[in-house]
Amino acid sequence: MPHPVTLDAAGIAAGAPARAAFVRGLGTACRDEGFLLLQNHGIPAELWRAVLADAAAFFARPAADKERLHIRRSTNHRGFSRMQNSRDWREQLHFAAEWPEGEWSPGKPDHYRLAGGNPWPDAAFASTLLRYMAAVQGLGFLLLDALGECLGLPPRHFERLSDEPPYLLLKLISYHVQPARSQRNGVAAHCDWSWITILLQDSTGGLEVQDRNGEWWPVPPQPGILAVNVGELLEIQSRGHFRAAPHRVISPATRQRVSVPAFINPPLDARIEPLVTPPAPIAPHAPEKEHIHRVVPQGAACEAFVFGESEWRRKGLGGWCHDPRCLS
C-alpha cells in the first residue's frame, strides 16, 4: 500500500451509479487495508482550519493553564494529559459527546460514569469544537451506512442500535519533537477501539499505516484531506470482513505535530453483535512482526458485548490492551 486509496466523498450523496461506485470503493479499501483518504467530505475548510488553529493555540498555552484542565480532575475521563514514556511522546486534550442527562448515579451501570460534559478552555473554543464534532459525526455515520450496505445490513443499522446518543470521542493531540538522536514513537503501533476513526492532521507528517504484509507506509498529509481507518469494533462486528488498520506516529524532528482524531463509536448501551456469516471469505491474518496494541487479540472470536462495558474496562479499569505485559 505505497499510496493509500483516495475516495471522493461527494459520491455518498450522488445518484445511484456514482453512489454504488463509492460504496464499492469504500468497502474494498476497508476490507483490504482498513485505511483510506477522503476528499470533498463536506466539512467546511474554515471549520477544520479553525479546529487545527485552536488546538495549536491550546498546546502553546502555559503549563499551568493546561494543568487546570487535567484529566485527573475529571469524573468522566475528559481533559488534558501528558504522556512521555516508551510508547507515547505527546500531550492531548480529550473530549466526548456532551450528554449531561446521562451522567452516572447510584444504580446505573458503571459505564455511565463516562457520560456528562467537557472541561472547555473557554466558550469560543467549545463552540468551534462542538460544531466540528457534529459535522464529523454526521460524516462518520454516512460512511458507516455505506459500509453497512457492503455487509448486507439494513439502512441506518449503526444509528439504530440504541435510542441513546453515540459516544463520539475527539482528541486534540500534540506530538512533541523527539529528543536528539532518538527515533521515538509519538504513539506506538495500535488499532483503535472504534467503528471507524476520522483523522484531521496538520502539515507536519509522521503518521504511518501497516499493510497486510506487516510493512509500514507513511501517509503524507494533504490540506483538506481526511484519513479514515477501520477500528476494532467494526472488525469484530463484521466478523473480520473489514480490517482494523494498525497505525503509529513517529515523533517529529523539528516541530510539534497536531492531529485531531474523531472516534465514531456506538452509544454506551449498544450491543456489539458479530455477523453470523461475513459477506465473503476472509483473507487470513499474517503473523504480526511486532506487538500491536489491541483490546482484542488479532483474529480472536468475540461474543456479543455492551460497548459501554468495554469502554469502562479500558478507561475506568485500565484494560487498554489484551496483553497484560503492555504497560500503556
One Martini backbone bead per residue (centre of mass of N, CA, C, O) as a GRO file, in nm:
protein
  328
    1MET     BB    1   0.065   0.057   0.028
    2PRO     BB    2   0.207   0.333  -0.093
    3HIS     BB    3  -0.096   0.442  -0.178
    4PRO     BB    4  -0.358   0.550  -0.060
    5VAL     BB    5  -0.671   0.560  -0.108
    6THR     BB    6  -0.882   0.797  -0.284
    7LEU     BB    7  -1.191   0.940  -0.199
    8ASP     BB    8  -1.507   1.070  -0.308
    9ALA     BB    9  -1.759   1.188  -0.096
   10ALA     BB   10  -1.972   1.283  -0.308
   11GLY     BB   11  -2.083   0.986  -0.361
   12ILE     BB   12  -2.285   0.952  -0.127
   13ALA     BB   13  -2.506   1.180  -0.265
   14ALA     BB   14  -2.540   1.054  -0.521
   15GLY     BB   15  -2.630   0.882  -0.757
   16ALA     BB   16  -2.649   0.555  -0.805
   17PRO     BB   17  -2.382   0.498  -0.963
   18ALA     BB   18  -2.190   0.671  -0.782
   19ARG     BB   19  -2.260   0.540  -0.512
   20ALA     BB   20  -2.186   0.251  -0.582
   21ALA     BB   21  -1.887   0.314  -0.635
   22PHE     BB   22  -1.822   0.419  -0.354
   23VAL     BB   23  -1.902   0.171  -0.189
   24ARG     BB   24  -1.702  -0.019  -0.321
   25GLY     BB   25  -1.445   0.139  -0.253
   26LEU     BB   26  -1.483   0.142   0.051
   27GLY     BB   27  -1.505  -0.163   0.100
   28THR     BB   28  -1.229  -0.240  -0.019
   29ALA     BB   29  -1.048  -0.067   0.165
   30CYS     BB   30  -1.158  -0.191   0.441
   31ARG     BB   31  -1.079  -0.484   0.368
   32ASP     BB   32  -0.771  -0.467   0.270
   33GLU     BB   33  -0.660  -0.211   0.481
   34GLY     BB   34  -0.836  -0.003   0.668
   35PHE     BB   35  -0.765   0.247   0.465
   36LEU     BB   36  -0.815   0.607   0.388
   37LEU     BB   37  -0.891   0.878   0.177
   38LEU     BB   38  -1.074   1.205   0.198
   39GLN     BB   39  -1.264   1.390  -0.025
   40ASN     BB   40  -1.521   1.594  -0.028
   41HIS     BB   41  -1.666   1.580   0.284
   42GLY     BB   42  -1.814   1.876   0.382
   43ILE     BB   43  -1.612   2.013   0.562
   44PRO     BB   44  -1.536   2.310   0.628
   45ALA     BB   45  -1.247   2.485   0.606
   46GLU     BB   46  -1.295   2.690   0.840
   47LEU     BB   47  -1.333   2.464   1.052
   48TRP     BB   48  -1.074   2.284   1.036
   49ARG     BB   49  -0.881   2.522   1.071
   50ALA     BB   50  -0.985   2.612   1.351
   51VAL     BB   51  -0.916   2.352   1.499
   52LEU     BB   52  -0.609   2.357   1.451
   53ALA     BB   53  -0.562   2.637   1.576
   54ASP     BB   54  -0.677   2.577   1.860
   55ALA     BB   55  -0.487   2.349   1.926
   56ALA     BB   56  -0.217   2.498   1.901
   57ALA     BB   57  -0.289   2.719   2.110
   58PHE     BB   58  -0.327   2.538   2.352
   59PHE     BB   59  -0.033   2.402   2.352
   60ALA     BB   60   0.096   2.704   2.394
   61ARG     BB   61   0.025   2.715   2.667
   62PRO     BB   62   0.068   2.724   2.973
   63ALA     BB   63   0.096   2.472   3.193
   64ALA     BB   64  -0.114   2.577   3.401
   65ASP     BB   65  -0.356   2.588   3.207
   66LYS     BB   66  -0.360   2.283   3.139
   67GLU     BB   67  -0.375   2.168   3.433
   68ARG     BB   68  -0.670   2.270   3.492
   69LEU     BB   69  -0.762   2.026   3.268
   70HIS     BB   70  -0.707   1.773   3.403
   71ILE     BB   71  -0.811   1.442   3.405
   72ARG     BB   72  -0.795   1.402   3.722
   73ARG     BB   73  -1.049   1.611   3.762
   74SER     BB   74  -1.225   1.403   3.629
   75THR     BB   75  -1.530   1.195   3.617
   76ASN     BB   76  -1.520   1.125   3.267
   77HIS     BB   77  -1.251   1.121   3.106
   78ARG     BB   78  -1.157   1.438   3.074
   79GLY     BB   79  -0.891   1.614   2.915
   80PHE     BB   80  -0.571   1.661   3.021
   81SER     BB   81  -0.255   1.513   2.894
   82ARG     BB   82   0.069   1.353   2.963
   83MET     BB   83   0.306   1.162   2.750
   84GLN     BB   84   0.633   1.014   2.861
   85ASN     BB   85   0.728   0.724   2.698
   86SER     BB   86   0.779   0.428   2.523
   87ARG     BB   87   0.479   0.485   2.364
   88ASP     BB   88   0.473   0.803   2.441
   89TRP     BB   89   0.498   1.155   2.281
   90ARG     BB   90   0.260   1.348   2.440
   91GLU     BB   91  -0.035   1.555   2.414
   92GLN     BB   92  -0.384   1.596   2.539
   93LEU     BB   93  -0.735   1.654   2.445
   94HIS     BB   94  -1.032   1.520   2.593
   95PHE     BB   95  -1.336   1.434   2.431
   96ALA     BB   96  -1.705   1.426   2.428
   97ALA     BB   97  -2.008   1.374   2.421
   98GLU     BB   98  -2.274   1.564   2.525
   99TRP     BB   99  -2.446   1.411   2.832
  100PRO     BB  100  -2.567   1.503   3.122
  101GLU     BB  101  -2.825   1.307   3.158
  102GLY     BB  102  -2.617   1.042   3.162
  103GLU     BB  103  -2.518   1.048   3.426
  104TRP     BB  104  -2.413   0.911   3.700
  105SER     BB  105  -2.589   0.691   3.931
  106PRO     BB  106  -2.718   0.516   4.152
  107GLY     BB  107  -2.776   0.204   3.965
  108LYS     BB  108  -2.592   0.251   3.746
  109PRO     BB  109  -2.383   0.175   3.531
  110ASP     BB  110  -2.048   0.242   3.517
  111HIS     BB  111  -2.036   0.357   3.215
  112TYR     BB  112  -2.189   0.633   3.296
  113ARG     BB  113  -1.924   0.780   3.394
  114LEU     BB  114  -1.866   0.884   3.084
  115ALA     BB  115  -2.062   1.087   3.103
  116GLY     BB  116  -2.132   1.426   3.001
  117GLY     BB  117  -1.908   1.680   3.011
  118ASN     BB  118  -1.675   1.942   2.934
  119PRO     BB  119  -1.345   2.097   2.976
  120TRP     BB  120  -1.339   2.401   2.875
  121PRO     BB  121  -1.144   2.674   2.813
  122ASP     BB  122  -1.383   2.809   2.632
  123ALA     BB  123  -1.651   2.917   2.449
  124ALA     BB  124  -1.523   2.935   2.165
  125PHE     BB  125  -1.395   2.660   2.166
  126ALA     BB  126  -1.656   2.499   2.204
  127SER     BB  127  -1.804   2.590   1.949
  128THR     BB  128  -1.607   2.473   1.742
  129LEU     BB  129  -1.594   2.175   1.844
  130LEU     BB  130  -1.900   2.111   1.829
  131ARG     BB  131  -1.928   2.156   1.526
  132TYR     BB  132  -1.723   1.942   1.444
  133MET     BB  133  -1.849   1.697   1.584
  134ALA     BB  134  -2.112   1.703   1.421
  135ALA     BB  135  -1.985   1.676   1.139
  136VAL     BB  136  -1.817   1.410   1.183
  137GLN     BB  137  -2.053   1.234   1.268
  138GLY     BB  138  -2.217   1.256   1.010
  139LEU     BB  139  -1.998   1.136   0.829
  140GLY     BB  140  -1.960   0.866   0.977
  141PHE     BB  141  -2.258   0.758   0.926
  142LEU     BB  142  -2.237   0.755   0.622
  143LEU     BB  143  -2.009   0.548   0.608
  144LEU     BB  144  -2.150   0.323   0.771
  145ASP     BB  145  -2.387   0.287   0.579
  146ALA     BB  146  -2.214   0.194   0.342
  147LEU     BB  147  -2.088  -0.050   0.495
  148GLY     BB  148  -2.358  -0.188   0.548
  149GLU     BB  149  -2.414  -0.260   0.255
  150CYS     BB  150  -2.169  -0.457   0.230
  151LEU     BB  151  -2.312  -0.644   0.472
  152GLY     BB  152  -2.637  -0.643   0.442
  153LEU     BB  153  -2.760  -0.407   0.588
  154PRO     BB  154  -2.967  -0.198   0.699
  155PRO     BB  155  -3.058   0.102   0.708
  156ARG     BB  156  -2.911   0.257   0.976
  157HIS     BB  157  -2.799   0.042   1.172
  158PHE     BB  158  -2.591   0.203   1.357
  159GLU     BB  159  -2.807   0.420   1.458
  160ARG     BB  160  -3.024   0.176   1.572
  161LEU     BB  161  -2.904   0.043   1.846
  162SER     BB  162  -3.012   0.315   1.986
  163ASP     BB  163  -3.153   0.594   2.170
  164GLU     BB  164  -2.888   0.682   2.225
  165PRO     BB  165  -2.615   0.855   2.202
  166PRO     BB  166  -2.328   0.876   2.074
  167TYR     BB  167  -1.976   0.805   2.167
  168LEU     BB  168  -1.803   1.049   2.094
  169LEU     BB  169  -1.460   1.100   2.014
  170LEU     BB  170  -1.210   1.363   2.094
  171LYS     BB  171  -0.876   1.459   1.990
  172LEU     BB  172  -0.613   1.664   2.093
  173ILE     BB  173  -0.283   1.650   1.944
  174SER     BB  174   0.063   1.666   2.065
  175TYR     BB  175   0.363   1.607   1.911
  176HIS     BB  176   0.667   1.585   2.015
  177VAL     BB  177   0.974   1.652   1.995
  178GLN     BB  178   1.236   1.465   1.965
  179PRO     BB  179   1.496   1.363   2.091
  180ALA     BB  180   1.807   1.344   2.048
  181ARG     BB  181   1.896   1.059   1.882
  182SER     BB  182   1.598   0.959   1.820
  183GLN     BB  183   1.319   0.703   1.763
  184ARG     BB  184   1.032   0.813   1.852
  185ASN     BB  185   0.718   0.756   1.956
  186GLY     BB  186   0.429   0.921   1.967
  187VAL     BB  187   0.281   0.644   1.885
  188ALA     BB  188   0.224   0.333   1.902
  189ALA     BB  189   0.125   0.050   1.788
  190HIS     BB  190  -0.225   0.043   1.677
  191CYS     BB  191  -0.568   0.007   1.750
  192ASP     BB  192  -0.890   0.107   1.737
  193TRP     BB  193  -1.174   0.172   1.960
  194SER     BB  194  -1.381   0.150   1.688
  195TRP     BB  195  -1.532   0.175   1.404
  196ILE     BB  196  -1.425   0.464   1.322
  197THR     BB  197  -1.165   0.692   1.206
  198ILE     BB  198  -1.127   1.053   1.191
  199LEU     BB  199  -0.857   1.243   1.043
  200LEU     BB  200  -0.698   1.539   1.145
  201GLN     BB  201  -0.412   1.716   0.996
  202ASP     BB  202  -0.134   1.853   0.966
  203SER     BB  203   0.182   1.923   0.784
  204THR     BB  204   0.407   1.739   0.926
  205GLY     BB  205   0.385   1.444   0.990
  206GLY     BB  206   0.417   1.061   1.082
  207LEU     BB  207   0.217   0.883   0.969
  208GLU     BB  208   0.153   0.523   0.994
  209VAL     BB  209   0.077   0.225   0.797
  210GLN     BB  210  -0.020  -0.111   0.801
  211ASP     BB  211   0.000  -0.381   0.620
  212ARG     BB  212  -0.058  -0.719   0.558
  213ASN     BB  213   0.277  -0.759   0.558
  214GLY     BB  214   0.397  -0.549   0.787
  215GLU     BB  215   0.423  -0.281   0.644
  216TRP     BB  216   0.534   0.054   0.644
  217TRP     BB  217   0.345   0.360   0.567
  218PRO     BB  218   0.331   0.666   0.472
  219VAL     BB  219   0.111   0.967   0.542
  220PRO     BB  220   0.083   1.229   0.374
  221PRO     BB  221  -0.023   1.531   0.412
  222GLN     BB  222  -0.337   1.700   0.312
  223PRO     BB  223  -0.520   1.951   0.244
  224GLY     BB  224  -0.850   1.854   0.332
  225ILE     BB  225  -0.764   1.562   0.410
  226LEU     BB  226  -0.899   1.267   0.524
  227ALA     BB  227  -0.856   1.011   0.751
  228VAL     BB  228  -0.948   0.654   0.738
  229ASN     BB  229  -1.020   0.403   0.992
  230VAL     BB  230  -1.044   0.096   1.107
  231GLY     BB  231  -1.177  -0.060   1.382
  232GLU     BB  232  -1.236  -0.311   1.602
  233LEU     BB  233  -1.545  -0.305   1.604
  234LEU     BB  234  -1.581  -0.357   1.296
  235GLU     BB  235  -1.425  -0.616   1.280
  236ILE     BB  236  -1.605  -0.770   1.474
  237GLN     BB  237  -1.889  -0.714   1.344
  238SER     BB  238  -1.774  -0.834   1.051
  239ARG     BB  239  -1.596  -1.085   1.107
  240GLY     BB  240  -1.327  -0.965   0.943
  241HIS     BB  241  -1.393  -0.814   0.678
  242PHE     BB  242  -1.288  -0.579   0.827
  243ARG     BB  243  -0.989  -0.388   0.884
  244ALA     BB  244  -0.783  -0.319   1.137
  245ALA     BB  245  -0.557  -0.055   1.137
  246PRO     BB  246  -0.243  -0.025   1.186
  247HIS     BB  247  -0.080   0.243   1.376
  248ARG     BB  248   0.147   0.534   1.375
  249VAL     BB  249   0.381   0.773   1.534
  250ILE     BB  250   0.640   0.976   1.445
  251SER     BB  251   0.829   1.184   1.577
  252PRO     BB  252   0.918   1.485   1.536
  253ALA     BB  253   1.217   1.679   1.463
  254THR     BB  254   1.121   2.018   1.463
  255ARG     BB  255   0.801   1.990   1.524
  256GLN     BB  256   0.501   1.987   1.601
  257ARG     BB  257   0.214   1.766   1.600
  258VAL     BB  258  -0.118   1.804   1.479
  259SER     BB  259  -0.412   1.621   1.584
  260VAL     BB  260  -0.771   1.500   1.498
  261PRO     BB  261  -0.938   1.252   1.634
  262ALA     BB  262  -1.239   1.071   1.543
  263PHE     BB  263  -1.452   0.852   1.726
  264ILE     BB  264  -1.676   0.626   1.595
  265ASN     BB  265  -1.943   0.539   1.807
  266PRO     BB  266  -2.138   0.397   2.010
  267PRO     BB  267  -2.341   0.363   2.237
  268LEU     BB  268  -2.312   0.259   2.557
  269ASP     BB  269  -2.574   0.043   2.528
  270ALA     BB  270  -2.463  -0.103   2.295
  271ARG     BB  271  -2.463  -0.391   2.095
  272ILE     BB  272  -2.205  -0.608   1.990
  273GLU     BB  273  -2.272  -0.801   1.693
  274PRO     BB  274  -2.172  -1.044   1.520
  275LEU     BB  275  -2.185  -1.183   1.246
  276VAL     BB  276  -2.276  -1.484   1.136
  277THR     BB  277  -2.193  -1.403   0.828
  278PRO     BB  278  -1.984  -1.317   0.612
  279PRO     BB  279  -1.984  -1.191   0.275
  280ALA     BB  280  -1.685  -1.318   0.269
  281PRO     BB  281  -1.398  -1.435   0.249
  282ILE     BB  282  -1.122  -1.441   0.465
  283ALA     BB  283  -0.829  -1.320   0.502
  284PRO     BB  284  -0.555  -1.409   0.632
  285HIS     BB  285  -0.356  -1.362   0.897
  286ALA     BB  286  -0.066  -1.225   0.950
  287PRO     BB  287   0.195  -1.241   1.125
  288GLU     BB  288   0.319  -1.056   1.369
  289LYS     BB  289   0.627  -0.864   1.409
  290GLU     BB  290   0.472  -0.707   1.640
  291HIS     BB  291   0.340  -0.515   1.870
  292ILE     BB  292  -0.015  -0.466   1.888
  293HIS     BB  293  -0.235  -0.251   2.013
  294ARG     BB  294  -0.506  -0.427   2.169
  295VAL     BB  295  -0.804  -0.539   2.301
  296VAL     BB  296  -0.815  -0.763   2.082
  297PRO     BB  297  -0.705  -1.023   1.947
  298GLN     BB  298  -0.604  -1.133   1.664
  299GLY     BB  299  -0.880  -1.315   1.538
  300ALA     BB  300  -1.074  -1.319   1.760
  301ALA     BB  301  -1.340  -1.444   1.909
  302CYS     BB  302  -1.670  -1.294   1.958
  303GLU     BB  303  -1.898  -1.192   2.164
  304ALA     BB  304  -2.141  -1.028   2.272
  305PHE     BB  305  -2.144  -0.670   2.365
  306VAL     BB  306  -2.111  -0.389   2.561
  307PHE     BB  307  -1.963  -0.106   2.494
  308GLY     BB  308  -1.946   0.043   2.772
  309GLU     BB  309  -1.804  -0.188   2.921
  310SER     BB  310  -1.545  -0.177   2.748
  311GLU     BB  311  -1.481   0.125   2.803
  312TRP     BB  312  -1.453   0.100   3.112
  313ARG     BB  313  -1.219  -0.102   3.113
  314ARG     BB  314  -1.024   0.092   2.980
  315LYS     BB  315  -1.063   0.359   3.167
  316GLY     BB  316  -1.149   0.271   3.462
  317LEU     BB  317  -0.950  -0.016   3.464
  318GLY     BB  318  -0.702  -0.030   3.243
  319GLY     BB  319  -0.789  -0.212   2.968
  320TRP     BB  320  -0.605  -0.143   2.689
  321CYS     BB  321  -0.483  -0.443   2.668
  322HIS     BB  322  -0.462  -0.786   2.614
  323ASP     BB  323  -0.170  -0.746   2.715
  324PRO     BB  324  -0.039  -0.747   3.036
  325ARG     BB  325   0.256  -0.633   2.946
  326CYS     BB  326   0.119  -0.380   2.877
  327LEU     BB  327   0.179  -0.035   2.997
  328SER     BB  328  -0.031   0.171   2.849
   0.00000   0.00000   0.00000
